[in-house]
CSV table of C-alpha atoms in Angstrom, one decimal:
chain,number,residue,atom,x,y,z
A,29,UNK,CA,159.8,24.0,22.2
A,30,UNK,CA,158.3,23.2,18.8
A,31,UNK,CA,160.4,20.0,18.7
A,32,UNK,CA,159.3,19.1,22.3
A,33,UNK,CA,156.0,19.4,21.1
A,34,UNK,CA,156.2,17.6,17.9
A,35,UNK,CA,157.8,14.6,19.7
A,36,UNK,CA,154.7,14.4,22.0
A,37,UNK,CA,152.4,14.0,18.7
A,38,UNK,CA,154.7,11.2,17.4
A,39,UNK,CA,152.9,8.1,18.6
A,40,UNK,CA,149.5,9.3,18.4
A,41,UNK,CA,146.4,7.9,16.4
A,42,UNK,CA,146.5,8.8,12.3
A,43,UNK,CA,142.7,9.9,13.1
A,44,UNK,CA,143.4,11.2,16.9
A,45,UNK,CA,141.6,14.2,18.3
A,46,UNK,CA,144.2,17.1,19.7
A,47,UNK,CA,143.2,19.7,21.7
A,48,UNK,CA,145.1,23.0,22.9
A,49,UNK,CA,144.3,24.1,26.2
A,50,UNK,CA,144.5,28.5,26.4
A,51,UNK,CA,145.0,28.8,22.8
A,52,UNK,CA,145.4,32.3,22.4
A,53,UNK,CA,146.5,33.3,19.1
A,54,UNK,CA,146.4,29.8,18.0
A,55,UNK,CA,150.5,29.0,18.3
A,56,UNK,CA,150.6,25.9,19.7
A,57,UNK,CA,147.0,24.2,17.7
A,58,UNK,CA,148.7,25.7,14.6
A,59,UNK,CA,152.1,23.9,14.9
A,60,UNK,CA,150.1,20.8,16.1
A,61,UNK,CA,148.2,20.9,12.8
A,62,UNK,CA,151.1,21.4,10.8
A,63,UNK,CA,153.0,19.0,11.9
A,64,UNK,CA,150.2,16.0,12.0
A,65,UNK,CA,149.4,17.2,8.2
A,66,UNK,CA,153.2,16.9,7.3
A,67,UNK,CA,152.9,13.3,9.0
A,68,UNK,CA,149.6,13.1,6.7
A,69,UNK,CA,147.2,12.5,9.8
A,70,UNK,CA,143.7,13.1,9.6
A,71,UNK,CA,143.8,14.3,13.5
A,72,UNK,CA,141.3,17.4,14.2
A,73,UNK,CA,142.9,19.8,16.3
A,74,UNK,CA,141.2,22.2,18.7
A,75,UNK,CA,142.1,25.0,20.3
A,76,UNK,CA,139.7,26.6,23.4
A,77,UNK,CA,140.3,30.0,25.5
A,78,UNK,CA,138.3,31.3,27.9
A,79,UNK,CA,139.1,34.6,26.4
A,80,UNK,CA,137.0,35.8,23.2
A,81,UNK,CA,140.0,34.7,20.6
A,82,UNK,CA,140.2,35.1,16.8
A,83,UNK,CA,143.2,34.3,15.4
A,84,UNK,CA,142.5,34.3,12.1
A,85,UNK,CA,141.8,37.9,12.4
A,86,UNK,CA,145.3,38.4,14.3
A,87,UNK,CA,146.9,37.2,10.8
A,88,UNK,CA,144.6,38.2,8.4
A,89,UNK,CA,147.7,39.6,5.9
A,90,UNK,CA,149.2,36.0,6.1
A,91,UNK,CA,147.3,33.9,4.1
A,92,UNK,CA,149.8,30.5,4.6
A,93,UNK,CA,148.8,31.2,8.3
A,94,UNK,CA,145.2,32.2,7.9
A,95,UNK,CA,144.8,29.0,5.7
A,96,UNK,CA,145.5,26.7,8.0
A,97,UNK,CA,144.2,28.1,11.0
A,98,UNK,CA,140.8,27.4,9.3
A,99,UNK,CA,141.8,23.9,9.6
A,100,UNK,CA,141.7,23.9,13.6
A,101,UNK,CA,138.3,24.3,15.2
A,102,UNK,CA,138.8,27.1,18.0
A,103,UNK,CA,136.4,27.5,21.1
A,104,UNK,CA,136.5,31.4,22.0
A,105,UNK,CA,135.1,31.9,25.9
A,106,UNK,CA,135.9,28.3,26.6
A,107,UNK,CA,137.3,27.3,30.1
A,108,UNK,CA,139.1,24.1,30.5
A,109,UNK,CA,136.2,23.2,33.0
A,110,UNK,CA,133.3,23.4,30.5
A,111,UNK,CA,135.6,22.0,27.1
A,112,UNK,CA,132.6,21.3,24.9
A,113,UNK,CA,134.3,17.3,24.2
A,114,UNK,CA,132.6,13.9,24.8
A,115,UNK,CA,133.4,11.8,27.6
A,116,UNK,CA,136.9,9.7,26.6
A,117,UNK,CA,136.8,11.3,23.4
A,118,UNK,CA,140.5,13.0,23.4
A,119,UNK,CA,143.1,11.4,22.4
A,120,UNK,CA,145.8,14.6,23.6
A,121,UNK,CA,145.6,17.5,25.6
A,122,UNK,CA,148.4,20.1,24.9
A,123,UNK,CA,148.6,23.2,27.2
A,124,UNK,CA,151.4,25.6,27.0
A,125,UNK,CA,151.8,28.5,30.0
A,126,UNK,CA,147.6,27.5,30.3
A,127,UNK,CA,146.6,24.8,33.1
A,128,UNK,CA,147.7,26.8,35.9
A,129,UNK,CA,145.7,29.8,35.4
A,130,UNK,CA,142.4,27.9,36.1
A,131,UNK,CA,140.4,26.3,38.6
A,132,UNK,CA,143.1,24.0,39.2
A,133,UNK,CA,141.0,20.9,40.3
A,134,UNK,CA,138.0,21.1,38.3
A,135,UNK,CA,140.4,22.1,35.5
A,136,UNK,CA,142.5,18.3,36.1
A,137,UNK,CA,139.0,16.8,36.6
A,138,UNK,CA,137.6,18.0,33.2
A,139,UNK,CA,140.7,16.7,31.9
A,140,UNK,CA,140.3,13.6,33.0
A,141,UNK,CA,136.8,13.7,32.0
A,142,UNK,CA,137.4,14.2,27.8
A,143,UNK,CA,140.6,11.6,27.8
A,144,UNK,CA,140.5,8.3,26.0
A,145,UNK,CA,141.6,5.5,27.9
A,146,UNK,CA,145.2,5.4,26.9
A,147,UNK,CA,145.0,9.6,26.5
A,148,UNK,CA,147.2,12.1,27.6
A,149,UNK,CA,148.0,15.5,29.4
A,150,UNK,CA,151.0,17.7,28.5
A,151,UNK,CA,151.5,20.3,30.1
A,152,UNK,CA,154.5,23.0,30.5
A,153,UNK,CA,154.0,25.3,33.2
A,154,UNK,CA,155.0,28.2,35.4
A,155,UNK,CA,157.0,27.6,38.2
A,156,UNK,CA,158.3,29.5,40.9
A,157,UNK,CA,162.1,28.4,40.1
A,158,UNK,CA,161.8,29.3,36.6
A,159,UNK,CA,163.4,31.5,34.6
A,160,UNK,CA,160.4,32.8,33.3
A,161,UNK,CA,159.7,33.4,37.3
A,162,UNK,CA,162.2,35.2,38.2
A,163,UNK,CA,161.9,37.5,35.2
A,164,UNK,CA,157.8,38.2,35.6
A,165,UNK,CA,159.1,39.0,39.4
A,166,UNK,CA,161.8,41.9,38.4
A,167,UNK,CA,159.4,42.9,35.4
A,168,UNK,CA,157.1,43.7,38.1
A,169,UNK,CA,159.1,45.0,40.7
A,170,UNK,CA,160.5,47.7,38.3
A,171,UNK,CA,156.7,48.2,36.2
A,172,UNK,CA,155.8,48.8,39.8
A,173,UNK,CA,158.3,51.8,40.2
A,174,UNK,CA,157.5,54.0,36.9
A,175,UNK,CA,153.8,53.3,38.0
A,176,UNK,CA,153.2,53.5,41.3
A,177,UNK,CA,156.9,53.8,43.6
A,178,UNK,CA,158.0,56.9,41.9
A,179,UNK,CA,157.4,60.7,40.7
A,180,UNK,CA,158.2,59.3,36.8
A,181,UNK,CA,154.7,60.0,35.8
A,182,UNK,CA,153.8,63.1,37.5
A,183,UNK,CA,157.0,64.4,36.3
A,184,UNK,CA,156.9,63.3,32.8
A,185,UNK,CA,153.3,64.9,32.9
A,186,UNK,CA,154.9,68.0,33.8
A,187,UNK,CA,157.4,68.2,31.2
A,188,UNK,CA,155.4,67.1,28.0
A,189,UNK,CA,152.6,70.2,29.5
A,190,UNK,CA,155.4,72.5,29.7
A,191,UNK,CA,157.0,71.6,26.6
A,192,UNK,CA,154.1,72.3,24.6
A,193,UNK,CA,153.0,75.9,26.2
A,194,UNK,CA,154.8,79.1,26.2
A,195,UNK,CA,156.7,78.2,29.7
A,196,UNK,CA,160.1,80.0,30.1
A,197,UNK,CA,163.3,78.1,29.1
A,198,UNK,CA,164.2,77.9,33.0
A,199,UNK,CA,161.0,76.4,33.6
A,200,UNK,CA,161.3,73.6,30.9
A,201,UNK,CA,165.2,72.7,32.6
A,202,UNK,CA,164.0,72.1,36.1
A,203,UNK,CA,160.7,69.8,34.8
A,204,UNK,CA,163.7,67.8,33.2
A,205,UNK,CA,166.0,67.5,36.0
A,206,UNK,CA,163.0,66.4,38.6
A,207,UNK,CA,162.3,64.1,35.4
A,208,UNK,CA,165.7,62.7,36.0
A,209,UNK,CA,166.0,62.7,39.3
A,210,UNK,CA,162.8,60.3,39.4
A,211,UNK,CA,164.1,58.3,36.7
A,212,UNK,CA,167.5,58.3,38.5
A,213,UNK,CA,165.5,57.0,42.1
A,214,UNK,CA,164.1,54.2,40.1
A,215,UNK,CA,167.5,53.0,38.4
A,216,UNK,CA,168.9,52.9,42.4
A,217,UNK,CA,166.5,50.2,43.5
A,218,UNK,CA,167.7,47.9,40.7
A,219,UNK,CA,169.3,44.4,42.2
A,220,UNK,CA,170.2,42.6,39.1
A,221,UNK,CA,170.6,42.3,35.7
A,222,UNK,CA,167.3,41.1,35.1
A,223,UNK,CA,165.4,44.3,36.3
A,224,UNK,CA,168.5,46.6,34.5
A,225,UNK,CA,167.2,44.7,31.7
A,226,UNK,CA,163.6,45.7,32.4
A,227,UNK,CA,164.4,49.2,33.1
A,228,UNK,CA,166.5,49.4,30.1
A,229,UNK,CA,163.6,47.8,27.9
A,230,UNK,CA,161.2,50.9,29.5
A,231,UNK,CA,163.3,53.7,28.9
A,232,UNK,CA,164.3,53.1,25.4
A,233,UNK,CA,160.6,52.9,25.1
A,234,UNK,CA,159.9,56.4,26.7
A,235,UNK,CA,162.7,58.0,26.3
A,236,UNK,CA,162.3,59.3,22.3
A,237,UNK,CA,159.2,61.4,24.2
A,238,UNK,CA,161.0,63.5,25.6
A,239,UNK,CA,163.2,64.9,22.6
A,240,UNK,CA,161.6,67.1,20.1
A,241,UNK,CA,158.7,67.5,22.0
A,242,UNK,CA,155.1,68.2,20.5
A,243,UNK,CA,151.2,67.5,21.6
A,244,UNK,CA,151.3,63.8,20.0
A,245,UNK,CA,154.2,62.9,22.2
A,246,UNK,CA,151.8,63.1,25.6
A,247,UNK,CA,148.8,60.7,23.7
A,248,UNK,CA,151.9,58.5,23.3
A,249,UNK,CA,152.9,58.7,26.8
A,250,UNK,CA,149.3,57.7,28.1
A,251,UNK,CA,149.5,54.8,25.8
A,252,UNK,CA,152.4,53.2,27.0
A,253,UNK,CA,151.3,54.5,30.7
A,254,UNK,CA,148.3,51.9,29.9
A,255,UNK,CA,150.4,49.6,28.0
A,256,UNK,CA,152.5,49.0,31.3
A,257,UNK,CA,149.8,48.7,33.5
A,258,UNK,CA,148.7,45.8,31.3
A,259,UNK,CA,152.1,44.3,31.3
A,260,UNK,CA,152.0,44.5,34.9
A,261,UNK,CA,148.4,43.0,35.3
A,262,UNK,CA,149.7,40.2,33.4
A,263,UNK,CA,153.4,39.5,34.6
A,264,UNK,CA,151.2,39.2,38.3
A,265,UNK,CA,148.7,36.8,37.0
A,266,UNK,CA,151.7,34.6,35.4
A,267,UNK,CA,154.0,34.8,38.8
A,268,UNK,CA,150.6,34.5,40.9
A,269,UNK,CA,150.0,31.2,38.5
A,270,UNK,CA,153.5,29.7,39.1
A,271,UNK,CA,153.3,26.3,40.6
A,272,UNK,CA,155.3,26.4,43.9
């Protein structure tokens, strides 16, 4: 990817403006900007979200990343609609995994709007035959079963309460086994090896709970409970997103 991107940058203007559409942490802007300073191009790269970014806070320990990040001019709550750029003043739009998740015609219009005359719009983006695709669909099919198809969590519950009371040695073995058996009932509706790669990826996440276990374990628990539930929040925006 970072060579397909640098090969886009090749032929533009020593003083060109670049902007990066959904920014994020500042990836793509910061490879831009590295590789138009290597080329020694005064370009000014930009990089807008609509979501309130900071990337120099994300890296704050790496200075070599920190330092040139303050070299690109971000846009925090910026949608592609409303980019704050003159009319025909762009001379590149980059967008990586970004376009499709807005308003896709005023999004294209606005585009339009900033581009110079001989400017352009590159885009890579989800699609329903992808690869990426197929895996956001079995990441959430099988997200979908711990959290809402199954008895993992009101088992797990169960277990991580009992563990850490005075509950009897018989009680503690059948929590586990109805523990099993849920996780069992979820490893039975797997298809592929994409969601046995998901389930895999889950497990050797919650599994270390379940050993050993004291009062920290169940604040762990909830926070991968939430962590999952914002995995599957955004595998379905990416898969709703896919171009068909």
């Amino acid at each position: 990817m970072l060579a397909f991107w640098q090969q886009q940058l090749v032929n533009i203007s020593r003083e060109a403006q670049v902007v990066d559409l959904g920014t994020g942490n500042g990836a793509l802007a910061l490879a831009a900007y590295r590789y138009l300073a290597a080329e020694k191009r005064d370009a000014k790269v930009h990089g807008i979200d609509a979501a309130a970014i900071n990337p120099c806070a994300v890296f704050a320990d790496e200075a070599s990343i920190v330092g040139d990040l303050r070299q690109i001019q971000f846009h925090p709550e910026c949608s592609i609609e409303a980019m704050p750029f003159k009319p025909g003043s762009v001379d590149i739009l980059l967008s990586q995994f970004a376009l499709e998740y807005a308003e896709r015609e005023p999004a294209v219009a606005a585009c339009a709007r900033v581009l110079a005359p001989k400017g352009r719009l590159v885009a890579v983006m989800h699609h329903q035959a992808s690869d990426i695709a197929y895996d956001c669909a079995a990441g959430i099919k099988v997200i979908a079963a711990f959290l809402y198809g199954s008895n993992f969590q009101q088992d797990a519950n169960k277990l991580l309460s009992l563990a850490t009371s005075a509950a009897t040695a018989a009680a503690l073995n059948l929590a586990n086994q109805q523990l099993l058996q849920s996780v069992n009932a979820i490893g039975q509706q797997l298809r592929n090896a994409l969601e046995q790669e998901w389930f895999s990826f889950i497990m050797q996440s919650f599994a270390p709970l379940f050993i050993d276990i004291d009062a920290s374990h169940q604040i762990q628990f909830d926070e991968l409970v939430a962590e999952l539930i914002a995995s599957y929040q955004r595998l379905t925006d990416a898969h709703q997103a896919a171009l068909i």
